[in-house]
Every structure is written in structure tokens, then in C-alpha cells.
Coordinates of C-alpha atoms in Angstrom, one line a residue:
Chain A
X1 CA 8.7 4.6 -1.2
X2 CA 6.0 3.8 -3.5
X3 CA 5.5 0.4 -2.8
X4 CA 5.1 -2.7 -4.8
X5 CA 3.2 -1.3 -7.7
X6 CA 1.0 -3.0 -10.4
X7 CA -1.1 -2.9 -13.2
X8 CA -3.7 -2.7 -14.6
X9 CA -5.3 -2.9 -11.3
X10 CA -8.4 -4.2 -13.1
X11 CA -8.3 -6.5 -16.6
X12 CA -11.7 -7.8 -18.1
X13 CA -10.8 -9.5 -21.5
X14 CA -12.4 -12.7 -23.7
X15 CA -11.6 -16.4 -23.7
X16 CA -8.4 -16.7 -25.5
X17 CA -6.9 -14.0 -25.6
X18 CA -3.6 -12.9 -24.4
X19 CA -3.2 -11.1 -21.1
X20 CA 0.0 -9.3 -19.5
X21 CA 0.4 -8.2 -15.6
X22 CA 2.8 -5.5 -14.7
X23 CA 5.0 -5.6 -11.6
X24 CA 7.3 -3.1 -10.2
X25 CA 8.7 -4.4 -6.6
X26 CA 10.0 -2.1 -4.0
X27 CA 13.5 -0.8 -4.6
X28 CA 16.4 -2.4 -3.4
X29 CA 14.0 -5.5 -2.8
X30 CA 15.9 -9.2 -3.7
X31 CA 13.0 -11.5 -3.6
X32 CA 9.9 -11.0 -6.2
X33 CA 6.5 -13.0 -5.9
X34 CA 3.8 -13.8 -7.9
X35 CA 0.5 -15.1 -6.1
X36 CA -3.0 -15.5 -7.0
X37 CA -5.9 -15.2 -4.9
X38 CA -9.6 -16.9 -5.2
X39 CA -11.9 -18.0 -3.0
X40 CA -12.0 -21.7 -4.0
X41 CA -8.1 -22.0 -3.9
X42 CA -7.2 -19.0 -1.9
X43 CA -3.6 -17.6 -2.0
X44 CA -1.2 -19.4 -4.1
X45 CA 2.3 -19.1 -4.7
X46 CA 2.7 -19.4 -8.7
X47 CA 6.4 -18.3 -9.3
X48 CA 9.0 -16.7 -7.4
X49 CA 12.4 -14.6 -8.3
X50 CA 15.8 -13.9 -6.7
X51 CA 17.5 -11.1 -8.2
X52 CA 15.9 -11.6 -11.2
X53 CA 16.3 -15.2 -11.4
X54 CA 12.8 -17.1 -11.7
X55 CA 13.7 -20.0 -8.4
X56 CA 10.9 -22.0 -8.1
X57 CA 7.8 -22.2 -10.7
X58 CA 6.4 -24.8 -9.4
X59 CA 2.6 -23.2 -8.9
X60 CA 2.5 -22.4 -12.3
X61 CA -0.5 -23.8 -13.1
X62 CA 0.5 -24.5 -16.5
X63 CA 2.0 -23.9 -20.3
X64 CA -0.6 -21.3 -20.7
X65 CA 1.2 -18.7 -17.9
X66 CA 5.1 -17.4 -17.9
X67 CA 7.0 -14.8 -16.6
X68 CA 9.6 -12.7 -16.7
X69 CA 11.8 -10.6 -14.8
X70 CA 14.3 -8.7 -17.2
X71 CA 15.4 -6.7 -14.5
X72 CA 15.5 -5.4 -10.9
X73 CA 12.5 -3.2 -10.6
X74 CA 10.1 -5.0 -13.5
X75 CA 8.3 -8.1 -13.7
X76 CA 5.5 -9.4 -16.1
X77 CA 3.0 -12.4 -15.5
X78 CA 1.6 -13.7 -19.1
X79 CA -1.3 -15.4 -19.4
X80 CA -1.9 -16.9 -23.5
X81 CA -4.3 -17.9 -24.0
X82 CA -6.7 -17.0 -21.2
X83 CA -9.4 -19.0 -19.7
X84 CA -12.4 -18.2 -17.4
X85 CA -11.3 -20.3 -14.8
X86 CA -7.8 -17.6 -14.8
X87 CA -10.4 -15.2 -13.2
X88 CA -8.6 -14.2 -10.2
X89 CA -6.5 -11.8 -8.2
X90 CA -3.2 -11.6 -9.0
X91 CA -0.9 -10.4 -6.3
X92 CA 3.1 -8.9 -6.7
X93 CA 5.0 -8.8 -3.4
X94 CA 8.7 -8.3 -2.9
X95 CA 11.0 -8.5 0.4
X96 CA 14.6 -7.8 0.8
X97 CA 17.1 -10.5 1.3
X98 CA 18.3 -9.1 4.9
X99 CA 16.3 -9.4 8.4
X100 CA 14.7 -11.6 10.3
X101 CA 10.9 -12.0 9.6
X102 CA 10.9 -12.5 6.0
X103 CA 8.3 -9.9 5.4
X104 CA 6.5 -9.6 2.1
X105 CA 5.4 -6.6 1.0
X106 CA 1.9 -7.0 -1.2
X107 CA 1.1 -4.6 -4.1
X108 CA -2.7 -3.9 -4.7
X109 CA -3.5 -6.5 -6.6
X110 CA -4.7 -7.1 -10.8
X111 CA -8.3 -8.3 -10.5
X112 CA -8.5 -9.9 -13.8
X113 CA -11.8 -10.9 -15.2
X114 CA -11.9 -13.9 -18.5
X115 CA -15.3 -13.9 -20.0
Chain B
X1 CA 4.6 -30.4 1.1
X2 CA 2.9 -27.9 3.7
X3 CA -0.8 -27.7 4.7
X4 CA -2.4 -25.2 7.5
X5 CA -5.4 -25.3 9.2
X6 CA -7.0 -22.7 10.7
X7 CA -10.9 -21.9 11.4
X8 CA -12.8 -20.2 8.5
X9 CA -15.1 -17.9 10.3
X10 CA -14.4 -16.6 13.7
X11 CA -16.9 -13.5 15.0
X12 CA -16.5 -11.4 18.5
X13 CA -17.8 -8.2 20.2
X14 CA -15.8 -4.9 19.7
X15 CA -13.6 -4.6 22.9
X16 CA -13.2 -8.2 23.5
X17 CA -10.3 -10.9 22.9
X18 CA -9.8 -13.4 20.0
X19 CA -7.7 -15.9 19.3
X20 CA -7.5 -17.7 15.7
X21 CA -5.2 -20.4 15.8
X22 CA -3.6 -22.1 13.5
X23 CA -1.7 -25.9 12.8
X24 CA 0.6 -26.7 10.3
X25 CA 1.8 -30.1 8.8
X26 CA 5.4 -29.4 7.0
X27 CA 9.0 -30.6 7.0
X28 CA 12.3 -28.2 7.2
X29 CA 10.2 -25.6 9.4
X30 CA 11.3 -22.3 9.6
X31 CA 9.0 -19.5 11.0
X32 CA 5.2 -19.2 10.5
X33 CA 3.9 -15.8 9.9
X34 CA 0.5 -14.0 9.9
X35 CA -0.7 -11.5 8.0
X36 CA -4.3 -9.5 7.6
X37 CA -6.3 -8.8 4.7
X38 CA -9.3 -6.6 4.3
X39 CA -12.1 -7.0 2.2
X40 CA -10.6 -6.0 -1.7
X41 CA -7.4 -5.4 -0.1
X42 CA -3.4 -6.9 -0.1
X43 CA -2.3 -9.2 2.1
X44 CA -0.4 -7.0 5.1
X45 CA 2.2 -8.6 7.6
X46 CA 1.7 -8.7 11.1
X47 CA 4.1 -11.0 13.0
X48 CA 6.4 -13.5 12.7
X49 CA 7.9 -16.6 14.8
X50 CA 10.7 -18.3 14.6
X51 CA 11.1 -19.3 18.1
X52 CA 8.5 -21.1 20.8
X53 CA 7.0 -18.6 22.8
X54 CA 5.0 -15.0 22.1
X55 CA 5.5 -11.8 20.2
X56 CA 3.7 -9.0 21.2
X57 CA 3.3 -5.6 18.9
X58 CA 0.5 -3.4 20.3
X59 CA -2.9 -5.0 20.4
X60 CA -1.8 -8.2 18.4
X61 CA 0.4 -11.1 20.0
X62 CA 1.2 -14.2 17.7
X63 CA 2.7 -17.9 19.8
X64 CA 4.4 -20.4 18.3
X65 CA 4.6 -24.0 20.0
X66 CA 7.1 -25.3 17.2
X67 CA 6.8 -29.4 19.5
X68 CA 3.2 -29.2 18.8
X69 CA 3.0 -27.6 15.2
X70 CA 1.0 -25.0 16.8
X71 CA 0.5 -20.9 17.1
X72 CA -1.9 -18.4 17.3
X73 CA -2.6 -14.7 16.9
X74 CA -4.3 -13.0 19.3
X75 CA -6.6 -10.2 19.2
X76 CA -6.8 -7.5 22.2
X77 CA -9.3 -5.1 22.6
X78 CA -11.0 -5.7 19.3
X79 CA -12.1 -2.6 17.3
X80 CA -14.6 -2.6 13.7
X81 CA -11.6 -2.2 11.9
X82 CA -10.4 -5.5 12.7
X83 CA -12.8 -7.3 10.5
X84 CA -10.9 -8.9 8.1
X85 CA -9.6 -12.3 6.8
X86 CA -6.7 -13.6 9.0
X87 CA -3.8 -15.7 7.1
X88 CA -1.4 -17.9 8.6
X89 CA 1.9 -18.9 6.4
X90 CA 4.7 -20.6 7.0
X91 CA 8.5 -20.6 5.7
X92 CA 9.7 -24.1 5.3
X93 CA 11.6 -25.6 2.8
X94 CA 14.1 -23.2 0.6
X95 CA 13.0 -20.7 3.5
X96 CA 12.3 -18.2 0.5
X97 CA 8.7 -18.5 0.0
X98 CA 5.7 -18.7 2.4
X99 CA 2.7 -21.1 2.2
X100 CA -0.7 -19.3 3.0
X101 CA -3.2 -21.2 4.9
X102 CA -7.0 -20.7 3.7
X103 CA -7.9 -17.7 6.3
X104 CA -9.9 -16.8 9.4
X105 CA -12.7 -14.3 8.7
X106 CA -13.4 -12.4 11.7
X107 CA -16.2 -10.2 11.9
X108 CA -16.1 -7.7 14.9
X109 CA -19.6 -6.5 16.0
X110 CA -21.3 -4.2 18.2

């Protein structure tokens, strides 16, 4: 398997203007995560799915972010409009429902950059 | 809520043992977990505890002391490639999602 997949794997874009992240999770994978990574705040759990239903958004930071997951193997994180303070890493990671340790498996990250 | 504590910087000599701990404040505890991250890097899993007592896999061993809130992962025969940031999580709550503590930096050396 490919692994959890994302892109871009770098975005740079300007104050205000809109920005997508793409997520594919592993195959056969139940659970979808969105995180995001700085060194102030350092991992955070913004939203999470369960077969494709969004279960708990409560780390959305606000309005400004959303996102989807229209089916099994895609998920989007939307930023609009984009601040600087956005500037971040945004992580994917998916597990499967079954086994004991719960382990997530971490794409490579989106480092996204809001000038 | 959850919050972790762990130390932020821990350094050792190649060869040696560490051992970062970690302490957790939550309610409906389920497992706490750790997981390693090199510089630029994702987040990789390393161990997991559900029960009191240790898990070993190769070098790395990870206790869990669930009476005092309590684990740690430990380090064997440190090598250079073991500098990274150290995260302790746990699953608590709807036991679906992890919270990540702020990390242990550990810098092997010569």
C-alpha cells in the first residue's frame, strides 16, 4: 500500500485567499484525521471522520476551515479565507476500525505557508 | 478535557539508555500511546498501553502505571538515528481520537 497520501505537499498562497488540502487515507481504513502541527501549539486534532461521517469537529479552529469527506478514499480540508497565523503543517492519518492499539497512520504532511 | 506533560528536551550519548516519561490528566482513560517524529517528518507509532505494566518491541519498551497516571518509553542502546521529537497521546473519551502531548526532543550524541 501506498499509504496515507496528500497534497500539495507544500502551499505558499496570500492573506485571504482560498486554500484546499487533499487527503487520500489508506484503503480499507474506517477512521480519517485531520491534525495540524506548529511549534507554538503542537499537534492538534481539528476534525475527525468515521466512514465518512465528520464525528467530532471540535478543534476546528473556526468558520474560516471545513471539510469534507464525500467518500471512502478522499478527504479535503478548506481553508477561506486564509490567514497568516493558518501557517502550519497539516497532517492526514487514517486507522482501521479493528485491533487493539488504535494505530494511526500519518501521511507526509501539507506545509502550508499564508503570507 | 486531557493534558500531557512530558519534558521538552532530553539529550544522551549514542549507546546509552533514556527514558522520557510522560503524565496525563484525563477522564474515561483508555490506552496512551507514543509515537516518533523526525525533523520535517510524520508522526510514526511506536507502542501502545492499555494495561499497567511494559511492552517491549526491540530497542523501545513503553510502561504504563494507569493508578498513578504515569508511563514512559524507554530507549535502549541509543543510536544517531534516534534523534527525534518523542509524542506521548492518549485515547480517552469516544476512544476514537488521540490527544498528543507537546513532545520530548532527544538529541543522541557522540
Amino acid at each position: 500500500d501506498a499509504g496515507v497520501i496528500q497534497s500539495p505537499r507544500h502551499e505558499v498562497t496570500e492573506m485571504g485567499q482560498e486554500v484546499t488540502l487533499r487527503c487520500k487515507p489508506i484503503s480499507g481504513h474506517d477512521y480519517l484525521f485531520w491534525y495540524r502541527q506548529t511549534m507554538m501549539r503542537g499537534l492538534e486534532l481539528l476534525i475527525y471522520f468515521n466512514n465518512n461521517v465528520p464525528i467530532d469537529d471540535s478543534g476546528m479552529p473556526e468558520d474560516r476551515f471545513s471539510a469534507k469527506m464525500p467518500n471512502a478514499s478522499f478527504s479535503t480540508l478548506k481553508i477561506q479565507p486564509s490567514e497568516p497565523r493558518d501557517s502550519a503543517v497539516y497532517f492526514c492519518a487514517s486507522r482501521t476500525g479493528r485491533g487493539r492499539t488504535n494505530e494511526q497512520y500519518f501521511g507526509p504532511g501539507t506545509r502550508l505557508t499564508v503570507t | 478535557g486531557q493534558s500531557l506533560e512530558q519534558p521538552s528536551e532530553v539529550t544522551a550519548v549514542e549507546g546509552a539508555i533514556v527514558q522520557i516519561n510522560c503524565t496525563y490528566q484525563t477522564s474515561g482513560f483508555y490506552g496512551l500511546s507514543w509515537y516518533q517524529q523526525h525533523d520535517g517528518g510524520a508522526p510514526t507509532f511506536l507502542s501502545y498501553n492499555a494495561l499497567d505494566g511494559l511492552e517491549e518491541t526491540g530497542r523501545f519498551s513503553s510502561f504504563l502505571s494507569r493508578s498513578d497516571s504515569y508511563g514512559y518509553l524507554l530507549l535502549q542502546e541509543l543510536q544517531m538515528k534516534d534523534s527525534a521529537s518523542y509524542f506521548c497521546a492518549v485515547r480517552a473519551g469516544t476512544a476514537s481520537k488521540l490527544t498528543f502531548g507537546t513532545g520530548t526532543r532527544l538529541q543522541v550524541t557522540l
